[in-house]
Amino acid sequence: MDTLLGILHVGTAVFIVGPLAILPHTALRALRIRNVDSVRTLATSTMVFAWLSLLTFVFGFGAMGMADPKYQLTFTTPWILTSIILYAVAFLLAVFLLVPRLRAGADAIEAAGADAAAKPASYGAIAGVSGVVTLLLVAIVVLMIWKP
């Protein structure tokens, strides 16, 4: 059972968390070229992947619970606790800041019409938040492998 949970944890990390880290950067390109439909689709996709990433979180707890007792893994193990905190911050940033800003950026492009600047005013904030989310997710991967 521990092998199955480990496979599910790593599999969901690759196929769900990976796109969660990349999609917002793709949305930045869609914002630059003023493709409203793509921005909206990518915002929705980012939201879906953010919520699906909870599966990785759950499978990680399952894998931790099924781990060999000799590793003495608990919620207070420093690298696990740090990963939990980093994930919570990344999740909250994605759901409550990034996706709403992407949607607002699409609305701004749509409202401005053809005469507006190439990027909406919120472009910098979207780039910053998506960069922070990606860095947090990369830090979690480092902690999962390094286990300091």
Rosetta silent file (secondary structure, phi, psi, omega in degrees, C-alpha in Angstrom):
SEQUENCE: MDTLLGILHVGTAVFIVGPLAILPHTALRALRIRNVDSVRTLATSTMVFAWLSLLTFVFGFGAMGMADPKYQLTFTTPWILTSIILYAVAFLLAVFLLVPRLRAGADAIEAAGADAAAKPASYGAIAGVSGVVTLLLVAIVVLMIWKP
SCORE:     score description
SCORE:     0.000 S_00000001
   1 L     0.000  -36.878 -179.425    0.000    0.000    0.000 S_00000001
   2 H   -65.357  -33.547  177.549    2.855    2.393    0.765 S_00000001
   3 H   -66.365  -43.521  178.493    4.222    1.873   -2.744 S_00000001
   4 H   -60.841  -45.163  179.280    0.834    2.681   -4.275 S_00000001
   5 H   -65.035  -38.134  176.372    0.520    5.862   -2.206 S_00000001
   6 H   -62.794  -42.524  178.080    4.068    6.879   -3.162 S_00000001
   7 H   -63.962  -44.580  179.215    3.264    6.351   -6.842 S_00000001
   8 H   -64.095  -39.636  179.026    0.033    8.344   -6.532 S_00000001
   9 H   -63.257  -50.201 -178.565    1.840   11.136   -4.673 S_00000001
  10 H   -69.568  -40.415  179.444    4.631   11.443   -7.234 S_00000001
  11 H   -61.280  -45.358  178.627    2.282   10.891  -10.187 S_00000001
  12 H   -69.419  -31.295  176.501   -0.095   13.639   -9.131 S_00000001
  13 H   -63.026  -42.686 -178.623    2.857   15.911   -8.399 S_00000001
  14 H   -70.611  -49.521 -170.823    4.115   15.465  -11.947 S_00000001
  15 H   -90.535  -10.421  177.452    0.804   15.576  -13.804 S_00000001
  16 H  -116.513  -51.867 -178.165   -1.110   18.063  -11.644 S_00000001
  17 H   -70.281  -34.975  176.963    1.372   20.256   -9.779 S_00000001
  18 H   -55.829  -54.622  176.858    3.625   20.499  -12.851 S_00000001
  19 H   -61.811  -33.751  177.422    0.928   22.140  -14.973 S_00000001
  20 H   -59.825  -34.833  179.280   -0.080   24.317  -12.015 S_00000001
  21 H   -76.226  -29.362 -172.775    3.446   25.736  -12.060 S_00000001
  22 H   -95.801  -36.956 -174.754    3.554   26.250  -15.840 S_00000001
  23 H   -54.818  -42.955  179.672    0.048   27.368  -16.878 S_00000001
  24 H   -61.616  -31.129  178.408    0.239   30.867  -15.360 S_00000001
  25 H   -71.636  -32.752  173.561    3.404   31.558  -17.358 S_00000001
  26 H   -67.393  -37.049  178.009    1.574   30.512  -20.510 S_00000001
  27 H   -64.047  -31.724  177.165   -1.209   32.889  -19.523 S_00000001
  28 H   -61.707  -40.670  177.235    1.329   35.723  -19.420 S_00000001
  29 H   -64.538  -42.649  178.305    2.050   35.148  -23.100 S_00000001
  30 H   -61.802  -35.831  175.827   -1.674   35.120  -23.850 S_00000001
  31 H   -65.591  -42.399 -179.189   -1.975   38.444  -22.012 S_00000001
  32 H   -62.591  -37.801 -178.968    0.877   39.940  -24.041 S_00000001
  33 L   -92.359    4.857  173.432   -0.730   38.973  -27.338 S_00000001
  34 L    64.206   38.680  178.487   -4.155   40.034  -26.026 S_00000001
  35 L   -95.016   91.136 -173.738   -5.823   36.638  -26.491 S_00000001
  36 H   -60.658  -43.997 -178.040   -8.755   36.988  -24.100 S_00000001
  37 H   -62.136  -41.269  178.544  -10.157   33.500  -24.697 S_00000001
  38 H   -65.429  -41.496  179.550   -6.803   31.864  -23.943 S_00000001
  39 H   -61.907  -44.795  179.382   -6.348   33.915  -20.774 S_00000001
  40 H   -63.345  -43.680  178.884   -9.790   32.909  -19.537 S_00000001
  41 H   -62.971  -42.396 -179.728   -9.177   29.244  -20.375 S_00000001
  42 H   -69.835  -32.857  175.095   -5.774   29.300  -18.683 S_00000001
  43 H   -64.947  -44.675  177.890   -7.235   30.998  -15.602 S_00000001
  44 H   -63.673  -43.848  179.288   -9.864   28.269  -15.353 S_00000001
  45 H   -62.362  -40.575  178.504   -7.267   25.564  -15.932 S_00000001
  46 H   -62.554  -41.737  178.491   -5.026   27.050  -13.252 S_00000001
  47 H   -63.761  -44.354  179.691   -7.932   27.015  -10.800 S_00000001
  48 H   -62.108  -47.119 -179.962   -8.785   23.394  -11.637 S_00000001
  49 H   -66.041  -33.407  176.914   -5.166   22.270  -11.262 S_00000001
  50 H   -62.516  -46.536  179.830   -4.830   24.188   -7.991 S_00000001
  51 H   -68.714  -38.235  177.511   -7.798   22.347   -6.519 S_00000001
  52 H   -66.062  -26.672 -179.870   -6.656   19.024   -7.971 S_00000001
  53 H   -62.180  -17.586  174.945   -3.247   19.576   -6.385 S_00000001
  54 H   -61.115  -25.825  175.787   -4.929   18.802   -3.072 S_00000001
  55 H   -62.335  -41.921  177.820   -4.763   15.174   -4.213 S_00000001
  56 H   -60.354  -43.307  178.415   -0.968   15.375   -4.115 S_00000001
  57 H   -58.549  -49.206 -178.393   -1.237   16.810   -0.625 S_00000001
  58 H   -65.421  -46.034  179.264   -3.555   13.988    0.533 S_00000001
  59 H   -64.322  -31.658  176.050   -1.481   11.233   -1.087 S_00000001
  60 H   -64.226  -41.542  176.286    1.614   12.723    0.548 S_00000001
  61 H   -64.404  -39.252  177.472    0.000   12.390    3.970 S_00000001
  62 H   -62.721  -44.667  178.859   -0.951    8.828    3.096 S_00000001
  63 H   -63.169  -39.841  178.811    2.599    8.024    2.029 S_00000001
  64 H   -63.822  -43.662 -179.211    3.922    9.612    5.218 S_00000001
  65 H   -66.401  -29.021 -178.927    1.519    7.577    7.348 S_00000001
  66 H   -93.297   -2.062 -177.258    2.485    4.343    5.617 S_00000001
  67 L   -65.148  154.713  177.497    6.238    5.004    5.769 S_00000001
  68 L   -57.049  130.884 -179.138    8.505    2.650    7.648 S_00000001
  69 H   -56.722  -22.088 -179.645    8.503    3.596   11.362 S_00000001
  70 H   -64.083  -20.718  178.836   12.295    3.718   11.322 S_00000001
  71 H   -82.314  -16.187  178.551   12.049    7.066    9.459 S_00000001
  72 L    49.860   50.664  179.845    9.955    8.569   12.274 S_00000001
  73 L   -84.640  130.472  175.230    7.987   10.835    9.920 S_00000001
  74 L  -140.639  176.499  177.253    5.376   13.102   11.482 S_00000001
  75 L   -64.207  -23.073 -177.950    3.714   16.412   10.672 S_00000001
  76 L   -94.291    1.350  172.703    6.379   18.103   12.771 S_00000001
  77 L   -60.187  126.500 -170.034    9.317   16.625   10.859 S_00000001
  78 H   -51.133  -46.326 -177.521   10.987   19.872    9.721 S_00000001
  79 H   -70.933  -28.638  176.775   11.070   19.212    5.969 S_00000001
  80 H   -74.004  -45.658  178.791    7.473   17.947    5.990 S_00000001
  81 H   -61.148  -43.167  178.428    6.194   20.889    8.034 S_00000001
  82 H   -62.572  -41.789  178.269    8.056   23.336    5.795 S_00000001
  83 H   -62.637  -40.673  178.832    6.590   21.644    2.707 S_00000001
  84 H   -62.035  -45.470 -179.641    3.084   21.876    4.154 S_00000001
  85 H   -64.548  -46.022  179.594    3.491   25.585    4.847 S_00000001
  86 H   -62.218  -40.578  178.538    4.983   26.290    1.413 S_00000001
  87 H   -64.713  -44.275 -179.772    2.200   24.338   -0.281 S_00000001
  88 H   -59.516  -42.514  178.496   -0.504   26.159    1.679 S_00000001
  89 H   -64.825  -45.449  179.914    0.974   29.523    0.674 S_00000001
  90 H   -61.653  -43.774  179.606    1.297   28.461   -2.986 S_00000001
  91 H   -61.565  -48.902 -178.856   -2.271   27.127   -3.040 S_00000001
  92 H   -63.875  -40.757  177.098   -3.727   30.257   -1.463 S_00000001
  93 H   -62.279  -43.263 -178.478   -1.759   32.550   -3.780 S_00000001
  94 H   -65.362  -46.529 -174.070   -2.894   30.603   -6.838 S_00000001
  95 H   -76.319  -40.909 -171.579   -6.558   30.418   -5.874 S_00000001
  96 H  -102.044  -13.631  176.975   -7.091   33.816   -4.268 S_00000001
  97 H  -118.109  -53.160 -172.462   -4.610   36.106   -6.054 S_00000001
  98 H   -65.411  -55.286 -176.887   -3.369   34.603   -9.297 S_00000001
  99 H   -62.032  -46.378  177.175   -6.582   33.303  -10.845 S_00000001
 100 H   -60.806  -36.013  178.093   -8.667   36.399   -9.999 S_00000001
 101 H   -69.260  -35.674  175.312   -5.928   38.643  -11.439 S_00000001
 102 H   -63.354  -44.393  178.881   -5.814   36.553  -14.614 S_00000001
 103 H   -63.792  -40.761  178.125   -9.566   36.902  -14.976 S_00000001
 104 H   -66.235  -37.334  176.754   -9.332   40.637  -14.306 S_00000001
 105 H   -62.693  -41.235  176.618   -6.559   40.922  -16.885 S_00000001
 106 H   -63.781  -41.855  177.925   -8.768   39.226  -19.476 S_00000001
 107 H   -62.869  -40.210 -179.644  -11.613   41.591  -18.584 S_00000001
 108 H   -64.729  -41.636  178.245   -9.281   44.595  -18.905 S_00000001
 109 H   -64.678  -44.036 -179.574   -8.115   43.536  -22.355 S_00000001
 110 H   -63.533  -41.185 -178.694  -11.669   42.923  -23.457 S_00000001
 111 H   -71.418  -33.169 -176.631  -12.861   46.280  -22.117 S_00000001
 112 H   -74.235  -28.108  179.969   -9.955   48.231  -23.610 S_00000001
 113 H    77.591 -162.130 -173.125  -10.518   47.009  -27.134 S_00000001
 114 H   -76.596  -17.495 -174.485   -8.012   47.160  -29.976 S_00000001
 115 H   -87.241   -6.198 -172.829   -6.518   50.559  -29.076 S_00000001
 116 L   -78.491  169.787  176.680   -5.087   49.606  -25.686 S_00000001
 117 L   -63.192  164.074 -175.372   -1.518   48.830  -24.708 S_00000001
 118 L   -66.644  -30.175 -177.569   -0.228   45.326  -25.322 S_00000001
 119 L  -123.049  144.686  175.878   -0.369   44.307  -21.654 S_00000001
 120 L   -72.549  162.559 -177.941   -2.966   45.064  -18.977 S_00000001
 121 L   -60.501  -27.905 -177.513   -1.944   47.081  -15.923 S_00000001
 122 L   -84.143    4.131 -176.067   -2.055   43.957  -13.740 S_00000001
 123 H   -56.099  -46.048 -179.007    0.541   42.145  -15.876 S_00000001
 124 H   -62.108  -41.625  178.358    3.382   42.770  -13.431 S_00000001
 125 H   -65.402  -41.069  178.495    1.365   41.530  -10.460 S_00000001
 126 H   -63.488  -45.035  178.878    0.341   38.409  -12.364 S_00000001
 127 H   -61.353  -43.189 -179.749    3.955   37.738  -13.351 S_00000001
 128 H   -64.070  -48.065 -178.284    5.125   38.256   -9.771 S_00000001
 129 H   -66.324  -42.044  179.520    2.511   36.025   -8.162 S_00000001
 130 H   -65.381  -35.406  176.264    2.940   33.278  -10.752 S_00000001
 131 H   -65.280  -42.319  178.771    6.702   33.409  -10.223 S_00000001
 132 H   -64.889  -43.926  178.813    6.325   33.128   -6.458 S_00000001
 133 H   -59.051  -46.238  179.810    3.899   30.195   -6.797 S_00000001
 134 H   -62.551  -44.249  179.205    6.325   28.402   -9.105 S_00000001
 135 H   -63.093  -38.420  177.551    9.283   29.031   -6.791 S_00000001
 136 H   -63.825  -42.125  179.277    7.313   27.721   -3.812 S_00000001
 137 H   -66.824  -38.004  176.223    6.423   24.556   -5.716 S_00000001
 138 H   -65.130  -40.901  177.975   10.055   24.079   -6.768 S_00000001
 139 H   -60.175  -37.742  177.931   11.148   24.531   -3.145 S_00000001
 140 H   -64.642  -43.403  178.232    8.728   21.760   -2.148 S_00000001
 141 H   -59.697  -43.705  178.629   10.224   19.441   -4.763 S_00000001
 142 H   -59.319  -45.577  179.496   13.702   20.185   -3.407 S_00000001
 143 H   -64.081  -36.835 -179.962   12.535   19.389    0.136 S_00000001
 144 H   -66.257  -31.989 -178.473   10.868   16.140   -0.990 S_00000001
 145 H   -89.400  -45.097 -174.964   14.126   14.955   -2.562 S_00000001
 146 H   -73.599  -43.961 -178.932   16.707   16.453   -0.190 S_00000001
 147 L    49.149   61.922 -175.205   14.840   15.762    3.091 S_00000001
 148 L   -64.208    0.000    0.000   17.226   17.823    5.238 S_00000001
